[in-house]
Amino acid sequence: MPAFRTLDDADLAGKRALVRVDLNVPMENGAVSDTTRIDRILPTIRELSQKGAKVVLLAHFGRPKGRDDKNSLKQVVPALAHALGQPVIFVEDCIGEAAAKAIAAAKNGEVLLLENTRFHAGDEKNDPDFVRALAANGDLYVNDAFSAAHRAHASTEGLAHVLPAYAGRTMQAELEALSAGLDNPSRPVMAIVGGAKVSTKLDLLGNLVKKVDVLVIGGGMANTFLAARGVDVGKSLCEHDLVGTAREIEAKAKEAGCEILLPVDALVAREFKAHPGHRVVPVGEVAADEMILDAGPLSVAEVVLKLATMKTVVWNGPFGAFELPPFDTATVTVARAVAEKVRAGTLVAVAGGGDTVAAMNHAGVADDLTYVSTAGGAFLEWMEGKALPGVEALRAR
Ligand code: 3PG
Ligand code: MG
């Protein structure tokens, strides 16, 4: 039994369902350039529509200070209607008479999208008056926006306290996958953490060493750990002021019985660009004018070998500068090894975070992992072991 209500528990026919979704999608030249988040919310919208609810979508876009065209959700309507295969009625305000009238006029099963909730300051402030104004247009609340669940806003948290509240299908799937990844995993568990900076992932590393059996550190942040072990990393990205912190994390890991894997060799270059002259060296042999831009083949082999004994992998952040070939090699090779084991049924693998989704897509394995989360900040906070207000509000009743 999940600790929150799902759509299985909801009486939907003829009801006004306020559905919080994440339509904070990337745009290029006025069109949606990546529809992943739209695709993810389709099951919930379709189910609500088929069960005869009036589907009223609430979402934010960008971080506006008040109303502005640049952040209007109107620009997302064509992509959403296209993906849904059904018209979407756009309403220029998320509260008040315009919304009330449009919802009253809609037939059961129709889908409406209300304008950016953040055009009202009350959303981010979780202002009770604004919560009431939103709630006035709904009979029930469905939250399908895990990726905004780290925000305690009116549309992500407040509404769950004033209307009967349910997890949408994507929220449900995400929570189940994440719980299998870290809360209640089959062991041994490996976490892979990459990305540029240790400073943005201190809480994450601190939590992970207590929970996982093996912690693989990649990306620029591995350089800080190497420097802490006395390795000269040349011109590599490195937070030299954090070597003390890196040593503390290593000590914590040792105490908790968590093995930390750092690169033993690296791809190094003098220039930060695609296909520069590069060489493979043991990490102790980086020249003063060279940068580490990816983990080397021995390091990759070590991770892949270790994977063979793992039952669960949780992954956030690429190994190298994966947008610049050949420095995508470690990320792609490990991602494919992970995917192969998931397909063979011997591994549960959950990955998340903006760069990580791009990296898994690039490796061609996004559909092969157990779950790939589109959440950025929310995924990180979950990996940090923090309670997410949007999720907690669904449980509390
Ligand atoms: C995201 O894009 O990560 C979510 O939609 C949350 O957006 P925010 O960081 O502006 O709250
Ligand atoms: Mg964000």
Coordinates of C-alpha atoms and ligand atoms in Angstrom, one line a residue:
M1 CA 0.0 0.0 0.0
P2 CA 1.5 3.4 -0.9
A3 CA 1.3 6.0 1.7
F4 CA -0.5 8.4 -0.6
R5 CA -3.7 8.2 -2.6
T6 CA -3.6 7.4 -6.3
L7 CA -6.0 7.9 -9.1
D8 CA -7.4 4.4 -8.3
D9 CA -8.9 5.9 -5.2
A10 CA -10.5 8.9 -6.9
D11 CA -14.1 9.4 -8.0
L12 CA -13.6 11.4 -11.1
A13 CA -16.7 11.5 -13.3
G14 CA -18.0 15.1 -13.7
K15 CA -15.4 16.4 -11.2
R16 CA -13.1 19.4 -11.7
A17 CA -9.6 18.0 -11.3
L18 CA -6.9 20.5 -10.6
V19 CA -3.8 18.8 -11.9
R20 CA -0.3 20.2 -11.1
V21 CA 2.0 19.3 -13.9
D22 CA 5.6 20.4 -14.8
L23 CA 5.5 22.3 -18.1
N24 CA 8.8 24.1 -17.4
V25 CA 10.1 22.8 -20.7
P26 CA 13.0 24.2 -22.8
M27 CA 12.0 26.5 -25.7
E28 CA 13.9 27.4 -28.8
N29 CA 12.6 29.9 -31.3
G30 CA 9.2 29.9 -29.8
A31 CA 8.8 26.1 -29.9
V32 CA 9.3 23.4 -27.3
S33 CA 12.7 21.9 -28.0
D34 CA 12.4 18.8 -25.7
T35 CA 9.0 17.3 -25.0
T36 CA 10.1 14.8 -22.3
R37 CA 8.2 16.5 -19.5
I38 CA 5.1 16.8 -21.7
D39 CA 5.2 13.1 -22.7
R40 CA 5.5 12.1 -19.0
I41 CA 2.2 13.8 -18.0
L42 CA 0.1 12.3 -20.8
P43 CA -1.0 9.1 -19.0
T44 CA -2.5 11.1 -16.1
I45 CA -4.2 13.6 -18.3
R46 CA -5.6 10.9 -20.6
E47 CA -6.8 8.8 -17.7
L48 CA -8.6 11.7 -16.0
S49 CA -10.1 12.7 -19.3
Q50 CA -11.3 9.2 -20.1
K51 CA -12.8 8.9 -16.7
G52 CA -14.9 12.0 -17.3
A53 CA -13.2 14.6 -15.2
K54 CA -12.7 18.2 -16.4
V55 CA -8.9 18.3 -16.5
V56 CA -7.6 21.6 -15.3
L57 CA -3.9 21.9 -15.6
L58 CA -1.9 24.1 -13.3
A59 CA 1.8 24.7 -14.0
H60 CA 4.6 27.3 -13.7
F61 CA 7.0 28.4 -16.4
G62 CA 10.3 30.1 -15.7
R63 CA 10.8 32.3 -12.7
P64 CA 8.7 35.4 -13.6
K65 CA 8.3 38.4 -11.3
G66 CA 4.7 39.2 -12.2
R67 CA 3.0 38.8 -15.6
D68 CA 5.1 38.8 -18.8
D69 CA 4.7 37.3 -22.2
K70 CA 8.0 35.6 -22.2
N71 CA 6.8 33.3 -19.4
S72 CA 3.3 32.7 -20.7
L73 CA 2.2 29.1 -20.8
K74 CA 0.3 29.9 -24.0
Q75 CA 3.4 29.1 -26.0
V76 CA 3.4 25.5 -24.7
V77 CA -0.2 24.8 -25.8
P78 CA 0.5 23.7 -29.4
A79 CA 3.1 21.1 -28.3
L80 CA 0.8 19.9 -25.5
A81 CA -2.3 19.6 -27.7
H82 CA -0.2 17.8 -30.4
A83 CA 1.2 15.3 -27.9
L84 CA -2.2 14.7 -26.4
G85 CA -4.0 14.4 -29.7
Q86 CA -6.8 16.5 -28.2
P87 CA -7.5 20.3 -28.0
V88 CA -6.3 22.2 -25.0
I89 CA -8.3 25.2 -23.9
F90 CA -6.0 28.0 -22.7
V91 CA -7.2 30.3 -19.9
E92 CA -5.4 33.6 -19.4
D93 CA -5.5 33.5 -15.6
C94 CA -5.2 30.6 -13.1
I95 CA -7.7 32.1 -10.6
G96 CA -10.8 34.3 -10.7
E97 CA -13.7 34.6 -13.0
A98 CA -12.0 33.9 -16.3
A99 CA -10.9 30.5 -15.0
A100 CA -14.2 29.7 -13.3
K101 CA -16.2 30.5 -16.4
A102 CA -14.0 28.5 -18.8
I103 CA -14.1 25.5 -16.4
A104 CA -17.9 25.7 -16.0
A105 CA -18.3 25.9 -19.8
A106 CA -16.0 22.9 -20.5
K107 CA -17.5 19.4 -21.0
N108 CA -16.4 16.4 -19.0
G109 CA -13.2 15.0 -20.5
E110 CA -12.0 18.3 -21.9
V111 CA -8.5 19.6 -21.0
L112 CA -7.8 23.2 -19.9
L113 CA -4.4 24.8 -19.2
L114 CA -4.5 27.8 -16.9
E115 CA -1.9 30.5 -17.2
N116 CA 1.4 30.4 -15.2
T117 CA 0.7 30.1 -11.5
R118 CA 3.9 32.2 -10.8
F119 CA 2.3 35.2 -12.4
H120 CA 0.8 35.6 -8.9
A121 CA 3.2 36.1 -6.0
G122 CA 1.0 34.0 -3.9
D123 CA 2.1 30.8 -5.6
E124 CA 5.7 30.8 -4.4
K125 CA 4.7 32.3 -1.1
N126 CA 2.2 29.5 -0.6
D127 CA -0.2 32.3 0.5
P128 CA -3.4 30.8 2.0
D129 CA -5.6 33.3 0.2
F130 CA -4.1 32.3 -3.1
V131 CA -4.5 28.6 -2.2
R132 CA -8.2 29.2 -1.6
A133 CA -8.5 31.1 -4.9
L134 CA -7.0 28.2 -6.8
A135 CA -9.0 25.6 -4.8
A136 CA -12.3 27.4 -5.7
N137 CA -12.0 26.0 -9.2
G138 CA -11.5 22.4 -8.2
D139 CA -13.2 19.4 -6.6
L140 CA -10.0 17.5 -6.2
Y141 CA -6.2 17.9 -6.6
V142 CA -3.8 15.7 -8.5
N143 CA -0.1 16.3 -8.3
D144 CA 1.9 14.9 -11.2
A145 CA 4.9 17.2 -10.9
F146 CA 7.6 15.4 -8.9
S147 CA 10.2 17.7 -10.5
A148 CA 8.6 20.7 -8.7
A149 CA 7.9 18.8 -5.5
H150 CA 10.9 20.4 -3.7
R151 CA 9.0 23.6 -3.8
A152 CA 6.5 24.4 -1.0
H153 CA 4.3 26.5 -3.3
A154 CA 0.5 27.0 -3.4
S155 CA 0.2 24.9 -6.5
T156 CA 2.6 22.2 -5.4
E157 CA 1.9 21.9 -1.7
G158 CA -0.8 24.2 -0.4
L159 CA -3.6 22.7 -2.5
A160 CA -3.0 19.2 -1.1
H161 CA -4.1 20.5 2.3
V162 CA -7.4 22.0 1.2
L163 CA -8.7 19.5 -1.5
P164 CA -8.8 15.7 -1.6
A165 CA -5.3 15.1 -2.9
Y166 CA -3.9 12.3 -5.1
A167 CA -0.6 11.4 -6.7
G168 CA -0.8 11.3 -10.5
R169 CA 0.5 8.3 -12.4
T170 CA 3.9 9.9 -13.1
M171 CA 4.4 11.0 -9.6
Q172 CA 3.4 7.5 -8.5
A173 CA 5.9 5.9 -10.8
E174 CA 8.6 8.3 -9.8
L175 CA 8.1 7.7 -6.1
E176 CA 8.0 3.9 -6.6
A177 CA 11.2 4.0 -8.7
L178 CA 13.0 6.3 -6.3
S179 CA 12.1 4.2 -3.3
A180 CA 13.5 1.1 -5.0
G181 CA 16.6 3.1 -5.7
L182 CA 17.6 4.3 -2.3
D183 CA 15.0 4.0 0.5
N184 CA 14.5 0.3 0.2
P185 CA 17.1 -1.0 -2.3
S186 CA 18.3 -4.5 -3.1
R187 CA 22.0 -4.5 -2.1
P188 CA 24.7 -4.0 -2.8
V189 CA 23.9 -0.4 -4.0
M190 CA 26.3 1.7 -6.1
A191 CA 25.8 5.5 -6.4
I192 CA 27.5 7.3 -9.3
V193 CA 27.9 11.0 -8.8
G194 CA 29.5 13.2 -11.4
G195 CA 29.3 16.8 -12.4
A196 CA 31.6 19.8 -12.1
K197 CA 31.6 20.8 -8.5
V198 CA 31.8 19.2 -5.1
S199 CA 30.4 22.5 -3.6
T200 CA 26.9 21.9 -5.1
K201 CA 26.8 18.3 -3.9
L202 CA 28.2 18.2 -0.4
D203 CA 24.9 17.2 1.2
L204 CA 24.4 14.6 -1.5
L205 CA 27.8 13.0 -0.9
G206 CA 27.4 13.2 2.9
N207 CA 24.0 11.3 2.7
L208 CA 25.1 8.8 0.1
V209 CA 28.2 7.5 2.0
K210 CA 25.8 6.5 4.8
K211 CA 23.4 4.7 2.5
V212 CA 25.3 3.0 -0.4
D213 CA 28.0 0.3 -0.5
V214 CA 30.0 1.8 -3.3
L215 CA 30.3 5.5 -4.3
V216 CA 31.8 6.2 -7.7
I217 CA 32.8 9.8 -8.0
G218 CA 33.3 11.2 -11.5
G219 CA 33.3 14.5 -13.4
G220 CA 35.2 17.6 -12.3
M221 CA 34.4 16.9 -8.7
A222 CA 36.6 13.8 -8.8
N223 CA 39.5 16.1 -9.3
T224 CA 38.9 17.7 -5.9
F225 CA 39.0 14.3 -4.3
L226 CA 42.2 13.4 -6.2
A227 CA 43.8 16.6 -5.0
A228 CA 42.8 15.7 -1.5
R229 CA 44.7 12.4 -1.9
G230 CA 47.7 14.5 -2.9
V231 CA 47.4 14.0 -6.7
D232 CA 48.6 17.0 -8.9
V233 CA 45.7 17.6 -11.2
G234 CA 47.4 20.2 -13.3
K235 CA 45.0 22.7 -14.9
S236 CA 41.9 20.6 -14.2
L237 CA 38.8 22.0 -12.8
C238 CA 39.3 21.6 -9.0
E239 CA 38.0 23.3 -5.9
H240 CA 41.3 23.4 -4.0
D241 CA 39.6 25.1 -1.1
L242 CA 37.4 22.0 -0.6
V243 CA 40.1 19.4 -0.3
G244 CA 39.5 19.4 3.5
T245 CA 35.8 18.7 2.9
A246 CA 36.7 15.9 0.5
R247 CA 38.9 14.3 3.2
E248 CA 36.0 14.5 5.7
I249 CA 33.7 12.8 3.2
E250 CA 36.3 10.0 2.7
A251 CA 36.6 9.6 6.4
K252 CA 32.8 9.4 6.8
A253 CA 32.7 6.8 4.0
K254 CA 35.3 4.7 5.7
E255 CA 33.4 4.8 9.0
A256 CA 30.2 3.7 7.2
G257 CA 31.8 0.9 5.3
C258 CA 31.2 2.7 1.9
E259 CA 33.9 2.2 -0.7
I260 CA 34.8 5.3 -2.7
L261 CA 36.0 4.7 -6.3
L262 CA 37.9 7.6 -7.9
P263 CA 39.4 7.6 -11.4
V264 CA 42.8 5.9 -11.7
D265 CA 43.5 7.2 -15.2
A266 CA 42.1 10.0 -17.3
L267 CA 41.7 11.6 -20.7
V268 CA 43.7 14.8 -20.6
A269 CA 43.9 17.8 -23.0
R270 CA 45.3 21.3 -23.1
E271 CA 42.1 22.8 -24.7
F272 CA 38.5 22.6 -23.7
K273 CA 36.9 21.8 -27.1
A274 CA 35.7 18.8 -29.1
H275 CA 38.5 16.6 -30.5
P276 CA 41.5 18.4 -29.2
G277 CA 44.8 16.6 -29.1
H278 CA 44.5 14.4 -26.1
R279 CA 46.2 11.5 -24.3
V280 CA 45.4 8.9 -21.7
V281 CA 47.5 9.0 -18.5
P282 CA 47.4 7.6 -15.0
V283 CA 46.0 10.3 -12.8
G284 CA 49.4 10.8 -11.2
E285 CA 50.9 11.9 -14.5
V286 CA 48.8 14.9 -15.5
A287 CA 51.1 17.7 -16.8
A288 CA 51.0 21.2 -15.3
D289 CA 49.3 22.6 -18.4
E290 CA 46.8 19.7 -18.9
M291 CA 43.2 19.2 -17.9
I292 CA 41.4 16.0 -17.0
L293 CA 38.3 15.9 -19.2
D294 CA 37.1 12.4 -18.8
A295 CA 37.8 9.2 -16.8
G296 CA 40.2 6.8 -18.6
P297 CA 39.7 3.2 -19.8
L298 CA 41.1 1.6 -16.6
S299 CA 38.8 3.6 -14.4
V300 CA 35.8 2.6 -16.6
A301 CA 36.8 -1.0 -16.5
E302 CA 37.0 -0.9 -12.7
V303 CA 33.4 0.6 -12.5
V304 CA 32.0 -1.9 -15.0
L305 CA 33.7 -4.8 -13.1
K306 CA 32.2 -3.6 -9.8
L307 CA 28.8 -3.3 -11.5
A308 CA 28.7 -7.0 -12.0
T309 CA 28.2 -7.5 -8.3
M310 CA 25.7 -4.7 -7.7
K311 CA 21.9 -5.0 -7.5
T312 CA 21.0 -1.3 -7.6
V313 CA 22.6 1.8 -9.1
V314 CA 21.6 5.4 -8.5
W315 CA 23.2 7.9 -10.9
N316 CA 23.4 11.7 -11.0
G317 CA 25.9 13.6 -13.1
P318 CA 28.2 12.6 -16.0
F319 CA 31.8 11.4 -15.7
G320 CA 33.4 13.8 -18.1
A321 CA 32.7 16.8 -20.4
F322 CA 30.3 14.5 -22.2
E323 CA 29.1 17.2 -24.6
L324 CA 32.6 17.3 -26.1
P325 CA 33.7 14.1 -27.8
P326 CA 35.7 12.0 -27.1
F327 CA 35.1 13.1 -23.4
D328 CA 31.7 11.4 -23.5
T329 CA 33.4 7.9 -23.6
A330 CA 33.3 7.0 -19.9
T331 CA 29.7 8.2 -19.4
V332 CA 28.5 6.3 -22.5
T333 CA 30.5 3.1 -21.7
V334 CA 29.3 2.9 -18.2
A335 CA 25.7 3.9 -19.2
R336 CA 25.6 1.1 -21.7
A337 CA 27.0 -1.4 -19.2
V338 CA 24.3 -0.4 -16.7
A339 CA 21.6 -0.7 -19.4
E340 CA 22.7 -4.1 -20.4
K341 CA 22.4 -5.4 -16.8
V342 CA 18.9 -3.8 -16.4
R343 CA 17.8 -5.5 -19.6
A344 CA 19.1 -8.8 -18.3
G345 CA 17.0 -8.3 -15.2
T346 CA 20.0 -8.3 -12.8
L347 CA 20.1 -4.6 -11.9
V348 CA 17.7 -1.8 -10.8
A349 CA 19.0 1.5 -12.2
V350 CA 17.6 5.0 -11.5
A351 CA 19.1 8.1 -13.0
G352 CA 18.1 11.7 -12.7
G353 CA 19.1 15.4 -13.1
G354 CA 19.1 17.6 -16.1
D355 CA 22.6 16.8 -17.4
T356 CA 22.1 13.1 -16.6
V357 CA 19.0 12.8 -18.7
A358 CA 20.9 14.4 -21.6
A359 CA 23.8 12.1 -21.0
M360 CA 21.5 9.0 -20.9
N361 CA 19.8 10.1 -24.1
H362 CA 23.2 10.7 -25.7
A363 CA 24.2 7.1 -24.7
G364 CA 21.0 5.9 -26.2
V365 CA 19.9 4.1 -23.0
A366 CA 17.2 6.5 -21.5
D367 CA 14.5 3.9 -22.3
D368 CA 16.5 1.0 -21.0
L369 CA 17.1 2.1 -17.4
T370 CA 14.6 1.2 -14.7
Y371 CA 13.7 4.9 -14.4
V372 CA 15.1 8.2 -15.6
S373 CA 13.8 11.1 -13.7
T374 CA 13.4 14.5 -15.5
A375 CA 13.6 16.2 -12.1
G376 CA 16.7 18.4 -11.5
G377 CA 16.6 20.0 -8.0
A378 CA 13.9 17.6 -6.7
F379 CA 16.0 14.6 -7.7
L380 CA 19.0 16.0 -5.9
E381 CA 17.1 16.8 -2.8
W382 CA 15.7 13.3 -2.8
M383 CA 19.2 11.9 -3.1
E384 CA 20.3 14.1 -0.3
G385 CA 17.7 12.4 1.9
K386 CA 15.5 15.5 2.3
A387 CA 11.7 15.4 2.5
L388 CA 10.0 17.0 -0.5
P389 CA 7.2 19.3 0.6
G390 CA 5.0 18.4 -2.5
V391 CA 5.3 14.7 -1.7
E392 CA 4.9 15.0 2.0
A393 CA 1.7 17.1 1.5
L394 CA 0.2 14.2 -0.5
R395 CA 0.9 11.8 2.4
A396 CA -0.4 14.0 5.2
R397 CA -4.1 13.6 5.7
Ligands
3PG1 C1 12.6 22.5 -12.9 O1 12.6 22.9 -14.0 O2 13.6 22.0 -12.3 C2 11.3 22.5 -12.1 O3 10.2 22.8 -13.0 C3 11.3 23.5 -11.0 O4 11.5 24.8 -11.4 P1 12.1 25.9 -10.4 O5 13.5 25.5 -10.1 O6 12.0 27.2 -11.1 O7 11.3 25.8 -9.2
MG2 MG 15.5 24.0 -11.6

